[in-house]
Coordinates of C-alpha atoms and ligand atoms in Angstrom, one line a residue:
M1 CA -36.8 11.7 35.0
T2 CA -37.9 11.4 31.3
V3 CA -39.2 8.2 29.7
Y4 CA -38.7 7.7 25.9
G5 CA -40.6 4.9 24.2
P6 CA -42.6 2.7 23.7
W7 CA -40.3 1.3 21.0
I8 CA -36.6 0.7 20.9
F9 CA -34.1 -0.8 18.4
S10 CA -32.7 -3.8 20.2
D11 CA -31.0 -7.0 18.9
G12 CA -31.3 -5.8 15.3
E13 CA -35.0 -5.0 15.4
I14 CA -37.7 -2.6 16.6
T15 CA -39.4 -4.0 19.7
E16 CA -41.4 -2.6 22.6
G17 CA -39.2 -0.9 25.1
G18 CA -37.7 2.4 25.9
I19 CA -35.1 4.4 27.8
V20 CA -35.3 6.3 31.0
I21 CA -33.0 9.3 31.6
E22 CA -32.4 9.8 35.2
R23 CA -30.0 12.0 37.1
G24 CA -26.5 10.8 36.1
G25 CA -27.4 8.0 33.6
V26 CA -29.8 6.1 31.6
R27 CA -31.8 2.9 32.1
I28 CA -32.9 0.7 29.2
L29 CA -36.4 -0.8 29.5
D30 CA -37.4 -4.2 28.1
G31 CA -41.1 -4.6 27.1
H32 CA -43.7 -1.8 27.1
P33 CA -42.5 1.0 29.3
G34 CA -46.1 2.1 30.3
K35 CA -46.5 5.8 30.4
V36 CA -44.0 7.6 28.2
D37 CA -43.0 11.3 28.3
V38 CA -41.8 11.3 24.7
R39 CA -43.6 9.0 22.2
C40 CA -40.9 7.7 19.9
V41 CA -38.7 4.9 18.6
V42 CA -35.5 5.0 20.5
L43 CA -32.3 4.2 18.6
P44 CA -28.9 3.4 20.1
P45 CA -26.0 5.8 19.4
M46 CA -24.7 5.1 15.9
A47 CA -21.3 3.7 15.1
N48 CA -19.1 5.2 12.4
A49 CA -16.6 2.4 11.6
H50 CA -14.4 4.2 9.2
T51 CA -13.4 7.9 9.0
H52 CA -10.4 9.9 7.9
L53 CA -11.1 13.1 9.9
G54 CA -7.7 14.7 9.1
D55 CA -9.1 16.2 5.8
A56 CA -12.2 17.7 7.4
F57 CA -10.7 21.2 6.9
I58 CA -10.8 20.8 3.1
R59 CA -14.0 22.1 1.8
E60 CA -13.4 22.0 -1.9
V61 CA -12.3 18.8 -3.7
P62 CA -11.5 18.6 -7.5
K63 CA -12.8 15.7 -9.6
G64 CA -10.4 12.9 -10.0
T65 CA -9.6 9.2 -9.4
V66 CA -8.9 7.6 -6.1
E67 CA -5.2 7.8 -6.9
E68 CA -5.4 11.5 -7.7
I69 CA -7.5 12.5 -4.8
V70 CA -6.9 10.3 -1.7
A71 CA -4.0 7.8 -2.3
P72 CA -0.8 8.3 -0.3
P73 CA 1.7 9.8 -0.7
N74 CA 0.9 12.2 -3.6
G75 CA -2.9 12.4 -3.8
F76 CA -4.6 15.9 -3.6
K77 CA -5.5 15.3 0.1
F78 CA -1.9 14.6 1.1
K79 CA -0.6 17.7 -0.7
M80 CA -3.3 19.7 1.2
L81 CA -2.4 18.1 4.5
K82 CA 1.3 19.0 3.9
K83 CA 0.5 22.6 3.3
A84 CA -1.9 23.0 6.2
S85 CA -1.0 24.1 9.7
N86 CA -1.5 21.6 12.6
D87 CA -3.9 24.0 14.0
A88 CA -6.1 24.1 11.0
I89 CA -6.1 20.2 10.8
V90 CA -7.0 19.9 14.5
R91 CA -9.8 22.5 14.2
G92 CA -11.2 20.6 11.2
M93 CA -11.2 17.3 13.1
S94 CA -12.7 18.9 16.2
G95 CA -15.5 20.3 14.1
A96 CA -16.1 16.9 12.5
V97 CA -16.2 15.2 16.0
G98 CA -18.8 17.8 17.0
E99 CA -20.9 16.9 14.0
M100 CA -20.8 13.2 14.9
E101 CA -21.9 14.0 18.5
R102 CA -24.8 16.2 17.2
S103 CA -25.9 13.6 14.7
G104 CA -26.2 10.8 17.4
T105 CA -22.9 8.9 16.8
G106 CA -21.5 7.3 19.9
I107 CA -18.2 5.8 18.5
F108 CA -16.0 6.2 15.5
A109 CA -12.9 4.5 14.2
D110 CA -10.4 6.8 12.5
F111 CA -7.7 5.7 10.1
R112 CA -5.2 8.2 11.3
E113 CA -2.5 9.4 9.0
N114 CA 0.9 11.0 9.8
G115 CA 2.3 8.6 12.4
I116 CA 2.5 9.6 16.0
D117 CA 1.9 13.3 15.2
G118 CA -1.4 12.3 13.6
V119 CA -2.4 10.4 16.8
R120 CA -1.6 13.4 19.0
A121 CA -3.5 15.7 16.7
L122 CA -6.6 13.6 17.0
R123 CA -6.2 13.4 20.8
D124 CA -6.1 17.2 20.8
A125 CA -9.2 17.4 18.6
L126 CA -11.1 15.1 21.0
K127 CA -10.6 17.4 24.0
G128 CA -13.9 18.8 25.2
H129 CA -15.9 16.1 23.4
D130 CA -17.6 13.0 24.7
I131 CA -17.6 10.3 22.1
G132 CA -16.0 6.8 21.9
S133 CA -12.9 6.8 19.6
I134 CA -10.9 4.0 18.1
I135 CA -7.6 5.5 16.7
L136 CA -6.0 3.2 14.1
A137 CA -2.6 4.7 13.4
R138 CA -0.1 4.1 10.6
P139 CA 3.6 4.9 10.1
K140 CA 4.5 8.4 9.0
S141 CA 5.7 7.2 5.6
L142 CA 5.3 4.1 3.6
S143 CA 8.2 2.4 5.3
Y144 CA 8.3 0.1 8.3
G145 CA 10.2 0.3 11.5
A146 CA 9.4 -1.9 14.5
K147 CA 10.1 0.9 17.0
E148 CA 7.7 3.2 15.3
I149 CA 4.9 0.6 15.4
D150 CA 5.6 -0.1 19.1
K151 CA 5.2 3.6 19.8
L152 CA 2.0 3.9 17.7
L153 CA 0.6 0.8 19.5
R154 CA 1.2 2.4 22.8
A155 CA -0.4 5.7 21.8
A156 CA -3.2 4.4 19.6
D157 CA -5.8 1.6 19.6
G158 CA -4.4 -0.3 16.7
I159 CA -3.1 0.0 13.2
G160 CA -5.1 1.0 10.0
L161 CA -3.3 0.9 6.7
S162 CA -4.1 2.1 3.2
S163 CA -3.8 -1.2 1.3
I164 CA -1.6 -4.1 0.7
S165 CA -0.7 -2.7 -2.8
E166 CA 1.5 0.0 -1.2
W167 CA 3.5 -2.2 1.1
K168 CA 6.1 -4.9 1.0
R169 CA 4.8 -8.2 2.1
S170 CA 7.4 -8.7 4.9
D171 CA 6.4 -5.2 6.3
L172 CA 2.7 -6.1 6.3
D173 CA 3.4 -9.4 8.1
A174 CA 5.6 -7.6 10.7
M175 CA 2.9 -4.9 11.4
S176 CA 0.1 -7.4 11.7
G177 CA 2.2 -9.6 13.9
Q178 CA 3.1 -6.7 16.2
C179 CA -0.6 -5.8 16.5
R180 CA -1.5 -9.4 17.4
R181 CA 1.2 -9.5 20.1
A182 CA 0.0 -6.2 21.5
G183 CA -3.6 -7.6 21.5
K184 CA -4.7 -4.6 19.3
P185 CA -6.7 -4.6 16.0
F186 CA -5.1 -4.4 12.6
A187 CA -7.3 -3.2 9.8
I188 CA -6.8 -2.3 6.2
H189 CA -8.5 -1.0 3.0
A190 CA -9.0 -3.8 0.5
S191 CA -10.0 -4.0 -3.2
E192 CA -11.0 -0.4 -3.4
R193 CA -9.7 0.6 -6.9
A194 CA -8.6 -2.8 -8.2
R195 CA -9.0 -6.3 -6.9
E196 CA -6.4 -7.4 -4.3
P197 CA -6.2 -11.2 -3.8
F198 CA -8.3 -11.7 -0.7
G199 CA -6.0 -14.5 0.6
D200 CA -3.1 -11.9 0.8
V201 CA -5.4 -9.6 2.9
A202 CA -6.9 -12.4 5.1
S203 CA -3.5 -13.8 6.1
L204 CA -2.9 -10.5 7.9
E205 CA -5.8 -11.5 10.2
P206 CA -7.5 -8.1 10.0
A207 CA -10.2 -7.2 12.5
F208 CA -12.1 -5.8 9.6
V209 CA -11.5 -4.6 6.0
V210 CA -12.8 -1.5 4.3
H211 CA -14.4 -1.3 0.9
M212 CA -14.1 -4.6 -1.1
I213 CA -15.7 -2.9 -4.1
E214 CA -13.7 -4.9 -6.6
A215 CA -13.9 -8.2 -4.7
T216 CA -14.8 -11.3 -6.6
A217 CA -17.6 -13.7 -5.6
R218 CA -14.9 -16.1 -4.3
D219 CA -13.3 -13.3 -2.2
L220 CA -16.7 -12.5 -0.7
R221 CA -17.3 -16.1 0.1
D222 CA -13.8 -16.4 1.8
C223 CA -14.4 -13.2 3.7
A224 CA -17.7 -14.5 5.0
G225 CA -16.2 -17.9 5.9
L226 CA -13.4 -16.2 7.9
E227 CA -16.0 -14.0 9.6
I228 CA -14.1 -10.8 8.6
P229 CA -16.5 -7.9 8.7
V230 CA -16.5 -5.4 5.9
V231 CA -16.9 -1.6 6.4
V232 CA -18.5 0.1 3.4
C233 CA -18.6 3.9 2.7
P234 CA -21.1 4.3 -0.2
R235 CA -21.3 8.1 -0.3
S236 CA -17.5 8.4 -0.5
N237 CA -17.3 5.7 -3.2
A238 CA -20.0 7.6 -5.2
F239 CA -17.6 10.5 -5.5
F240 CA -15.4 8.2 -7.5
G241 CA -18.3 6.6 -9.4
T242 CA -18.0 3.2 -7.6
R243 CA -20.4 1.2 -5.6
P244 CA -19.8 -1.5 -2.9
P245 CA -21.6 -4.7 -3.9
M246 CA -23.7 -4.8 -0.7
E247 CA -26.4 -7.2 -2.1
R248 CA -23.6 -9.8 -2.9
M249 CA -21.9 -9.2 0.4
L250 CA -25.1 -9.9 2.3
A251 CA -25.9 -12.9 0.2
A252 CA -22.4 -14.3 1.0
G253 CA -23.2 -13.8 4.7
I254 CA -20.8 -10.9 5.4
T255 CA -21.3 -8.6 8.4
I256 CA -21.4 -5.1 7.0
A257 CA -20.8 -2.0 9.0
L258 CA -20.8 1.6 7.8
G259 CA -18.2 4.4 7.6
T260 CA -18.2 7.8 6.1
D261 CA -14.5 7.7 4.9
N262 CA -12.8 11.0 4.0
A263 CA -14.5 13.9 5.7
M264 CA -13.8 16.1 2.8
L265 CA -15.9 13.9 0.5
A266 CA -18.8 13.1 2.9
R267 CA -19.5 14.6 6.3
P268 CA -19.4 12.1 9.1
N269 CA -23.1 11.5 9.5
I270 CA -24.1 7.8 9.7
W271 CA -27.9 8.5 9.4
E272 CA -27.2 10.2 6.1
E273 CA -25.1 7.2 5.0
M274 CA -28.1 4.9 5.9
R275 CA -30.6 7.0 4.0
Y276 CA -28.3 7.1 1.0
I277 CA -28.2 3.3 1.0
R278 CA -32.0 3.1 1.3
M279 CA -32.3 5.3 -1.8
N280 CA -29.7 3.6 -3.9
W281 CA -29.7 -0.1 -2.9
R282 CA -33.4 -0.9 -3.1
R283 CA -32.8 -4.6 -2.7
V284 CA -31.1 -4.2 0.7
P285 CA -33.9 -4.5 3.4
E286 CA -34.2 -1.6 5.8
A287 CA -33.6 -3.9 8.8
E288 CA -30.2 -4.7 7.3
I289 CA -29.3 -1.1 6.8
L290 CA -30.3 -0.3 10.4
R291 CA -28.2 -3.1 11.7
M292 CA -25.2 -1.8 9.7
G293 CA -25.4 1.6 11.2
L294 CA -26.7 1.0 14.7
A295 CA -25.3 -2.4 15.7
N296 CA -22.6 -4.0 13.5
G297 CA -20.0 -1.2 14.0
W298 CA -20.2 -1.6 17.8
E299 CA -19.9 -5.3 17.5
I300 CA -16.7 -5.1 15.4
F301 CA -15.1 -3.2 18.4
G302 CA -16.6 -5.6 20.9
K303 CA -18.8 -2.9 22.5
N304 CA -22.4 -2.4 23.4
P305 CA -23.9 0.9 22.2
W306 CA -25.8 1.6 25.4
D307 CA -22.5 1.4 27.5
S308 CA -21.5 4.7 25.8
L309 CA -24.2 6.4 27.9
R310 CA -22.6 5.4 31.1
K311 CA -23.2 7.3 34.3
G312 CA -22.0 10.8 34.1
S313 CA -21.7 10.6 30.3
T314 CA -22.7 13.6 28.2
G315 CA -23.2 11.4 25.2
S316 CA -26.3 11.4 22.9
F317 CA -28.7 9.0 21.2
P318 CA -31.2 9.5 18.4
I319 CA -35.0 9.1 18.5
I320 CA -37.7 9.2 15.9
E321 CA -40.8 10.9 17.2
C322 CA -44.1 9.4 16.2
D323 CA -47.7 9.7 17.3
G324 CA -49.3 6.6 15.6
I325 CA -50.2 3.4 17.5
D326 CA -47.5 1.5 15.5
P327 CA -43.9 2.5 14.9
P328 CA -43.4 4.0 11.4
K329 CA -42.9 1.4 8.7
D330 CA -40.1 3.1 6.9
L331 CA -37.7 4.6 9.6
L332 CA -35.2 5.8 7.1
I333 CA -37.4 8.3 5.6
C334 CA -38.0 9.8 9.0
K335 CA -36.1 12.6 10.6
I336 CA -34.1 11.8 13.7
K337 CA -33.9 14.0 16.7
V338 CA -30.8 13.7 18.9
I339 CA -31.2 13.6 22.6
S340 CA -28.1 14.8 24.4
L341 CA -27.4 14.0 28.1
K342 CA -25.4 17.2 28.3
R343 CA -27.1 19.6 30.7
Ligands
LIG1 ZN1 -10.6 5.0 3.9

């Protein structure tokens, strides 16, 4: 038995508490745990609410616009995916999943490209790993068929589309309707390179939207009012010279979660994403950044981070070791250590 504490991130803040690792599982402690074996702040496993792991095998990306680099069907990434073998793609994804586990991530949501084959490729890549996954599939091409969506909804956890600009309205409505009937989430990128009228996005009843970089003040207000969470991916956006308006999102009352987006642009490490925000959004309080990476992503998927360390799990969680009498004031400048339950 090993006791970690005496602090823990819980309900969005650092409080007294800890975690006990016992044979076959973990126990969360409320209040001061008494004698601890490892003096630290215990953090829950992180949530990566937006990835595209398919391009993890690509290690060199030319400079260019969002259209030129990542937009379907002719962006650089899609040309590379077409040329690559399934094996290389699966190996790349499996490597990226391993990186998430080693960096203390307990769940990720992937916007899976390439239809049913894409879903199967990610399932293959997940073999031998122990991490929560939300697979949001999309049709193989930019055309809609009810049967294909039914098949995707049976194989995957929901649908995740590029953006409303690439689709016919009737197709978007049909896909979001099928998700609703299947009780599975529909999610979509929004206002990434240019503003897309938020009403046209919101009427699809997305479980969450990604980016909202070019959203207007009114869009952000409407988004908050409808309680639609926004997933931001600041390091990936920086590659294209853009920046999510997090201060304005928070002021509007939006729940923000974090993603790392295309693995070829930013490796899937949420702690790095949080540190990047700390350095570049100095008006966003650290407590907010911690909630974005440690709590909000889980909430979007209706899950509790500690449940990922169920009995028999080989999952992992991060800690920040410290020897002072108080927890460190600025957690995001600290180094994390990832404790794995794997024996
Ligand atoms: Zn994306």
